[in-house]
CSV table of C-alpha atoms in Angstrom, one decimal:
chain,number,residue,atom,x,y,z
A,208,MET,CA,-45.5,-5.4,-36.1
A,209,GLY,CA,-43.7,-2.1,-36.5
A,210,CYS,CA,-44.2,-1.2,-32.8
A,211,PRO,CA,-42.6,-1.9,-29.4
A,212,CYS,CA,-43.7,-5.3,-28.1
A,213,ALA,CA,-43.5,-6.7,-24.6
A,214,LEU,CA,-44.5,-9.8,-22.6
A,215,GLU,CA,-44.7,-9.9,-18.8
A,216,ILE,CA,-45.1,-13.3,-17.1
A,217,GLU,CA,-45.4,-14.1,-13.4
A,218,GLY,CA,-45.7,-17.1,-11.2
A,219,VAL,CA,-43.5,-19.6,-13.0
A,220,PRO,CA,-39.8,-20.5,-13.0
A,221,GLU,CA,-37.5,-18.5,-15.2
A,222,GLY,CA,-37.0,-21.4,-17.6
A,223,ALA,CA,-40.7,-21.9,-18.2
A,224,ALA,CA,-41.2,-18.1,-18.7
A,225,ALA,CA,-38.3,-18.1,-21.2
A,226,GLU,CA,-39.9,-21.0,-23.2
A,227,ALA,CA,-43.2,-19.2,-23.3
A,228,ALA,CA,-41.6,-16.0,-24.4
A,229,ARG,CA,-39.8,-17.7,-27.2
A,230,ALA,CA,-43.0,-19.4,-28.4
A,231,ALA,CA,-45.1,-16.1,-28.2
A,232,ARG,CA,-42.4,-14.2,-30.0
A,233,ALA,CA,-42.2,-16.8,-32.8
A,234,GLU,CA,-46.0,-16.6,-33.2
A,235,VAL,CA,-46.0,-12.8,-33.5
A,236,ALA,CA,-43.2,-13.0,-36.0
A,237,ARG,CA,-45.1,-15.6,-38.0
A,238,LEU,CA,-48.1,-13.4,-38.3
A,239,ASP,CA,-46.0,-10.4,-39.2
A,240,ARG,CA,-44.4,-12.4,-42.0
A,241,LYS,CA,-47.8,-13.7,-43.2
A,242,TYR,CA,-49.9,-10.6,-43.1
A,243,SER,CA,-47.6,-7.5,-43.2
A,244,HIS,CA,-48.9,-4.8,-45.5
A,245,TYR,CA,-45.4,-3.5,-45.9
A,246,ARG,CA,-43.6,-6.7,-47.1
A,247,ASP,CA,-43.7,-7.7,-50.7
A,248,ASP,CA,-42.8,-11.2,-49.7
A,249,SER,CA,-45.6,-11.7,-47.2
A,250,ARG,CA,-48.2,-14.3,-47.7
A,251,LEU,CA,-50.8,-11.5,-48.0
A,252,ALA,CA,-48.8,-9.9,-50.8
A,253,GLN,CA,-48.5,-13.2,-52.6
A,254,LEU,CA,-52.2,-13.9,-52.1
A,255,GLN,CA,-53.4,-10.6,-53.5
A,256,ARG,CA,-51.1,-10.9,-56.5
A,257,ALA,CA,-52.6,-14.3,-57.3
A,258,ALA,CA,-56.2,-13.3,-56.5
A,259,ALA,CA,-55.9,-10.5,-59.1
A,260,GLN,CA,-55.5,-13.2,-61.8
A,261,ALA,CA,-57.9,-15.9,-60.7
A,262,PHE,CA,-59.7,-17.4,-57.7
A,263,VAL,CA,-57.4,-18.5,-54.9
A,264,GLU,CA,-58.1,-20.7,-51.9
A,265,VAL,CA,-57.0,-19.3,-48.5
A,266,ASP,CA,-56.2,-21.2,-45.3
A,267,ASP,CA,-58.7,-21.3,-42.4
A,268,GLU,CA,-56.8,-18.6,-40.4
A,269,THR,CA,-57.0,-16.2,-43.3
A,270,ALA,CA,-60.6,-17.1,-44.0
A,271,ASN,CA,-61.6,-16.4,-40.4
A,272,LEU,CA,-60.0,-13.0,-40.6
A,273,LEU,CA,-61.7,-12.2,-43.9
A,274,ASP,CA,-65.0,-13.3,-42.5
A,275,PHE,CA,-64.5,-11.0,-39.5
A,276,ALA,CA,-63.5,-8.1,-41.9
A,277,ALA,CA,-66.7,-8.7,-43.9
A,278,MET,CA,-68.8,-8.5,-40.8
A,279,LEU,CA,-67.1,-5.3,-39.7
A,280,HIS,CA,-67.6,-3.8,-43.2
A,281,ALA,CA,-71.4,-4.6,-43.0
A,282,GLN,CA,-71.7,-3.3,-39.4
A,283,SER,CA,-69.9,0.0,-40.3
A,284,GLU,CA,-71.8,0.5,-43.6
A,285,GLY,CA,-68.5,0.4,-45.4
A,286,LEU,CA,-66.3,2.5,-43.1
A,287,PHE,CA,-64.2,-0.5,-42.0
A,288,ASP,CA,-62.8,-1.8,-45.3
A,289,VAL,CA,-59.7,-4.0,-45.6
A,290,THR,CA,-59.5,-3.3,-49.3
A,291,ALA,CA,-58.2,0.2,-48.5
A,292,GLY,CA,-54.6,-0.9,-48.9
A,293,ALA,CA,-54.0,1.3,-52.0
A,294,LEU,CA,-55.2,4.3,-49.9
A,295,THR,CA,-53.1,3.6,-46.8
A,296,ARG,CA,-50.0,3.3,-49.1
A,297,ILE,CA,-50.3,6.8,-50.4
A,298,TRP,CA,-51.0,8.3,-47.0
A,299,ASP,CA,-48.0,6.7,-45.4
A,300,GLY,CA,-46.7,9.1,-42.9
A,301,GLN,CA,-43.1,8.5,-43.9
A,302,GLN,CA,-43.6,10.1,-47.2
A,303,GLY,CA,-43.8,13.5,-45.6
A,304,ARG,CA,-46.3,15.0,-48.1
A,305,LEU,CA,-50.0,15.0,-48.9
A,306,PRO,CA,-51.1,12.8,-51.7
A,307,GLY,CA,-52.5,14.6,-54.7
A,308,ALA,CA,-56.1,14.6,-55.8
A,309,ASP,CA,-55.4,12.3,-58.7
A,310,GLU,CA,-53.6,9.8,-56.4
A,311,ILE,CA,-56.5,9.7,-54.0
A,312,ALA,CA,-59.1,9.3,-56.8
A,313,GLN,CA,-57.1,6.4,-58.3
A,314,ALA,CA,-56.8,4.7,-54.9
A,315,ARG,CA,-60.5,5.2,-54.1
A,316,GLY,CA,-61.3,3.4,-57.4
A,317,LEU,CA,-59.6,0.3,-56.0
A,318,ILE,CA,-61.5,0.2,-52.7
A,319,GLY,CA,-64.6,-1.7,-51.8
A,320,TRP,CA,-65.1,-4.9,-50.0
A,321,ASP,CA,-68.4,-5.2,-52.0
A,322,LYS,CA,-66.2,-5.5,-55.1
A,323,VAL,CA,-64.4,-8.5,-53.8
A,324,VAL,CA,-65.6,-12.0,-54.6
A,325,TRP,CA,-65.4,-13.9,-51.4
A,326,GLU,CA,-66.8,-17.4,-51.4
A,327,ARG,CA,-65.0,-19.1,-48.5
A,328,PRO,CA,-62.4,-20.3,-49.0
A,329,ARG,CA,-62.1,-18.8,-52.5
A,330,LEU,CA,-61.1,-15.2,-53.0
A,331,ARG,CA,-60.9,-13.1,-56.1
A,332,LEU,CA,-59.8,-9.4,-56.3
A,333,PRO,CA,-61.3,-8.3,-59.6
A,334,PHE,CA,-59.3,-5.1,-60.2
A,335,PRO,CA,-55.5,-5.0,-60.8
A,336,GLY,CA,-53.9,-3.0,-58.0
A,337,MET,CA,-56.4,-3.8,-55.3
A,338,ARG,CA,-54.5,-4.2,-52.0
A,339,LEU,CA,-55.7,-5.8,-48.8
A,340,ASP,CA,-54.6,-4.2,-45.5
A,341,LEU,CA,-55.4,-6.2,-42.4
A,342,GLY,CA,-53.5,-3.8,-40.2
A,343,GLY,CA,-56.7,-3.0,-38.3
A,344,MET,CA,-56.9,-6.6,-37.1
A,345,VAL,CA,-53.7,-8.5,-37.2
A,346,LYS,CA,-51.8,-6.9,-34.4
A,347,GLU,CA,-54.7,-7.5,-32.0
A,348,TYR,CA,-55.2,-11.0,-33.3
A,349,ALA,CA,-51.5,-11.6,-32.8
A,350,ALA,CA,-51.7,-10.5,-29.2
A,351,ASP,CA,-54.6,-12.9,-28.6
A,352,ARG,CA,-52.6,-15.7,-30.2
A,353,ALA,CA,-49.5,-15.0,-28.1
A,354,ALA,CA,-51.6,-15.1,-24.9
A,355,ALA,CA,-53.3,-18.3,-25.9
A,356,ILE,CA,-49.9,-20.0,-26.6
A,357,CYS,CA,-48.6,-18.9,-23.2
A,358,ARG,CA,-51.7,-20.4,-21.5
A,359,ALA,CA,-51.2,-23.6,-23.5
A,360,LEU,CA,-47.7,-23.8,-22.0
A,361,GLY,CA,-49.0,-23.5,-18.4
A,362,ILE,CA,-48.6,-19.7,-18.0
A,363,TRP,CA,-51.6,-18.3,-16.1
A,364,HIS,CA,-50.4,-14.9,-15.0
A,365,GLY,CA,-49.2,-12.4,-17.6
A,366,VAL,CA,-50.0,-9.9,-20.3
A,367,VAL,CA,-49.0,-9.5,-23.9
A,368,ASP,CA,-48.4,-5.9,-25.1
A,369,LEU,CA,-48.1,-5.2,-28.8
A,370,GLY,CA,-47.8,-1.5,-29.3
A,371,GLY,CA,-50.3,-0.7,-26.5
A,372,ASP,CA,-52.8,-3.4,-27.6
A,373,LEU,CA,-53.0,-5.9,-24.8
A,374,ALA,CA,-54.1,-9.5,-24.4
A,375,VAL,CA,-54.2,-10.7,-20.8
A,376,ILE,CA,-52.9,-14.2,-20.2
A,377,GLY,CA,-54.3,-14.0,-16.6
A,378,ALA,CA,-54.4,-11.6,-13.7
A,379,HIS,CA,-51.4,-11.0,-11.4
A,380,ALA,CA,-50.2,-13.9,-9.4
A,381,ASP,CA,-51.9,-12.4,-6.3
A,382,GLY,CA,-55.2,-12.2,-8.2
A,383,SER,CA,-55.2,-8.4,-8.8
A,384,ALA,CA,-55.8,-6.8,-12.1
A,385,TRP,CA,-53.2,-5.3,-14.4
A,386,ARG,CA,-53.1,-1.5,-14.2
A,387,VAL,CA,-52.6,0.0,-17.6
A,388,GLY,CA,-51.7,3.6,-18.5
A,389,ILE,CA,-53.5,5.3,-21.4
A,390,LYS,CA,-51.2,7.6,-23.3
A,391,ASP,CA,-51.9,11.3,-23.4
A,392,PRO,CA,-52.3,12.0,-27.1
A,393,GLY,CA,-50.9,15.5,-26.6
A,394,GLU,CA,-47.9,14.3,-24.6
A,395,THR,CA,-47.2,10.7,-25.2
A,396,SER,CA,-44.5,10.4,-22.6
A,397,ARG,CA,-47.1,10.5,-19.9
A,398,ALA,CA,-50.4,8.7,-19.1
A,399,ILE,CA,-53.7,10.7,-19.1
A,400,ALA,CA,-55.7,7.9,-17.5
A,401,GLN,CA,-55.5,4.4,-16.1
A,402,ILE,CA,-57.5,1.3,-16.8
A,403,GLU,CA,-57.6,-2.0,-14.8
A,404,ILE,CA,-57.9,-5.3,-16.7
A,405,ALA,CA,-57.8,-8.8,-15.3
A,406,SER,CA,-58.9,-10.8,-18.4
A,407,GLY,CA,-59.6,-10.4,-22.1
A,408,GLY,CA,-58.1,-7.6,-24.2
A,409,LEU,CA,-57.6,-3.9,-24.3
A,410,ALA,CA,-57.0,-2.0,-27.5
A,411,THR,CA,-56.5,1.7,-28.2
A,412,SER,CA,-57.0,3.4,-31.5
A,413,GLY,CA,-55.7,7.0,-31.9
A,414,ASP,CA,-54.6,9.6,-34.3
A,415,TYR,CA,-51.2,10.4,-32.7
A,416,GLU,CA,-48.8,7.5,-33.1
A,417,ARG,CA,-48.5,7.2,-36.9
A,418,ALA,CA,-49.9,10.5,-38.1
A,419,LEU,CA,-48.6,12.4,-41.1
A,420,VAL,CA,-47.5,16.0,-40.2
A,421,VAL,CA,-47.3,18.5,-43.1
A,422,ASP,CA,-46.8,22.2,-42.5
A,423,GLY,CA,-47.5,21.8,-38.8
A,424,ARG,CA,-50.8,20.1,-39.4
A,425,ARG,CA,-51.4,16.5,-38.2
A,426,TYR,CA,-53.3,14.0,-40.4
A,427,SER,CA,-54.5,10.8,-38.8
A,428,HIS,CA,-53.4,7.5,-40.2
A,429,ILE,CA,-57.0,6.3,-40.0
A,430,LEU,CA,-58.7,6.9,-43.3
A,431,ASP,CA,-62.2,7.3,-44.5
A,432,PRO,CA,-62.5,5.1,-47.6
A,433,ARG,CA,-65.4,7.1,-48.9
A,434,SER,CA,-63.6,10.4,-49.1
A,435,GLY,CA,-60.0,9.1,-49.3
A,436,TRP,CA,-59.0,11.5,-46.5
A,437,PRO,CA,-58.0,11.1,-42.9
A,438,ILE,CA,-60.8,11.1,-40.4
A,439,THR,CA,-61.6,13.9,-37.8
A,440,SER,CA,-62.5,12.2,-34.6
A,441,PHE,CA,-61.4,11.5,-31.0
A,442,ALA,CA,-57.8,11.8,-30.2
A,443,SER,CA,-58.0,8.2,-29.0
A,444,VAL,CA,-60.4,5.5,-28.1
A,445,SER,CA,-59.7,2.6,-25.7
A,446,VAL,CA,-62.0,-0.4,-25.4
A,447,LEU,CA,-62.1,-3.5,-23.1
A,448,ALA,CA,-63.5,-6.7,-24.6
A,449,PRO,CA,-63.3,-10.5,-24.2
A,450,SER,CA,-60.5,-10.5,-26.8
A,451,CYS,CA,-58.0,-7.9,-28.0
A,452,LEU,CA,-59.3,-8.5,-31.6
A,453,VAL,CA,-62.8,-7.4,-30.6
A,454,ALA,CA,-61.5,-4.5,-28.5
A,455,GLY,CA,-59.4,-3.3,-31.5
A,456,ALA,CA,-62.3,-3.5,-33.9
A,457,ALA,CA,-64.6,-1.6,-31.6
A,458,ALA,CA,-62.0,1.1,-31.0
A,459,THR,CA,-61.3,1.6,-34.7
A,460,LEU,CA,-65.0,1.7,-35.6
A,461,ALA,CA,-65.6,4.3,-33.0
A,462,MET,CA,-62.8,6.4,-34.4
A,463,LEU,CA,-64.1,6.0,-38.0
A,464,LEU,CA,-67.6,7.0,-37.0
A,465,GLY,CA,-66.5,10.3,-35.4
A,466,CYS,CA,-67.1,11.7,-31.9
A,467,ALA,CA,-70.8,11.8,-31.5
A,468,PRO,CA,-71.8,8.7,-33.5
A,469,GLY,CA,-68.7,6.9,-32.2
A,470,ALA,CA,-69.7,7.5,-28.6
A,471,GLU,CA,-73.3,6.4,-29.3
A,472,TYR,CA,-71.9,3.2,-30.9
A,473,LEU,CA,-69.7,2.5,-27.9
A,474,ARG,CA,-72.6,3.0,-25.5
A,475,GLU,CA,-74.8,0.6,-27.6
A,476,LEU,CA,-72.0,-1.9,-27.7
A,477,GLY,CA,-72.0,-2.1,-23.9
A,478,LEU,CA,-68.2,-2.7,-23.6
A,479,PRO,CA,-66.2,-0.6,-21.1
A,480,TYR,CA,-64.4,2.2,-22.9
A,481,LEU,CA,-62.4,5.4,-22.5
A,482,THR,CA,-62.2,8.3,-25.0
A,483,VAL,CA,-59.8,11.2,-25.2
A,484,GLY,CA,-61.1,14.2,-27.1
A,485,GLN,CA,-59.0,16.6,-29.2
A,486,ASP,CA,-59.2,19.0,-26.2
A,487,GLY,CA,-57.7,16.4,-23.9
A,488,GLY,CA,-61.0,15.7,-22.1
A,489,VAL,CA,-61.4,12.1,-20.9
A,490,GLN,CA,-64.7,10.2,-20.8
A,491,ARG,CA,-65.3,6.7,-19.4
A,492,ASP,CA,-68.3,4.8,-20.6
A,493,GLY,CA,-69.9,8.2,-21.6
A,494,SER,CA,-69.1,9.9,-18.3
A,495,SER,CA,-66.4,12.5,-17.7
């Protein structure tokens, strides 16, 4: 998943915890192999190569993720777009440079979920070079899957943490909620706030972890598919939801919308949230 991952389990013998940990780790690794945007041998890479030539049938798991992506695309009026893979590639922070105008224009020409032919379970990518990037969903989905596997193995107290995106297996063994620190975007070694969570998922979307820094200026890894450029928004958004997948989608959409419309969207959504502004100001559910 390209990030630090952790699993904490309570209330069972060490052997049972180790078995659950192995199963959860294997599931996360499976999803990374299947959907990684950065692996040419992933199932996603194979799928998009084939779909550029003809219709391909996808499995139910992939179909469910694509249906979710289509719903988010519609709800965001095109801001959330999993066809932005060509754009995310050229803005990769490891390149250490800004992409040129021609590169951005070429990538933008390959973006648009509305261009995709999706007739579940059949998929067609009509333009050579179109790339799917499920990075805005798969890590959160993987956290939910790992938590579900632990529960299926009789684990009822624990939490899955994939790069700060959490899926709660169950509250602490004493019934208390998990206390989670939210990183300070300006000083990531410390927490700027705390959130308590006893069930469901918590996801944070921010502009500080995988940003591109050029000539002292930081560019977010979250991109606006309409302009081809990084967004200007909150420093971070954290959302609590019944699942990590839903929390992650809400946090990312709020970032994409920008501060004022993003805050309004979160209020309308009715899920608990916390935002950190570029000035370091913290707001919870719209209140400072």
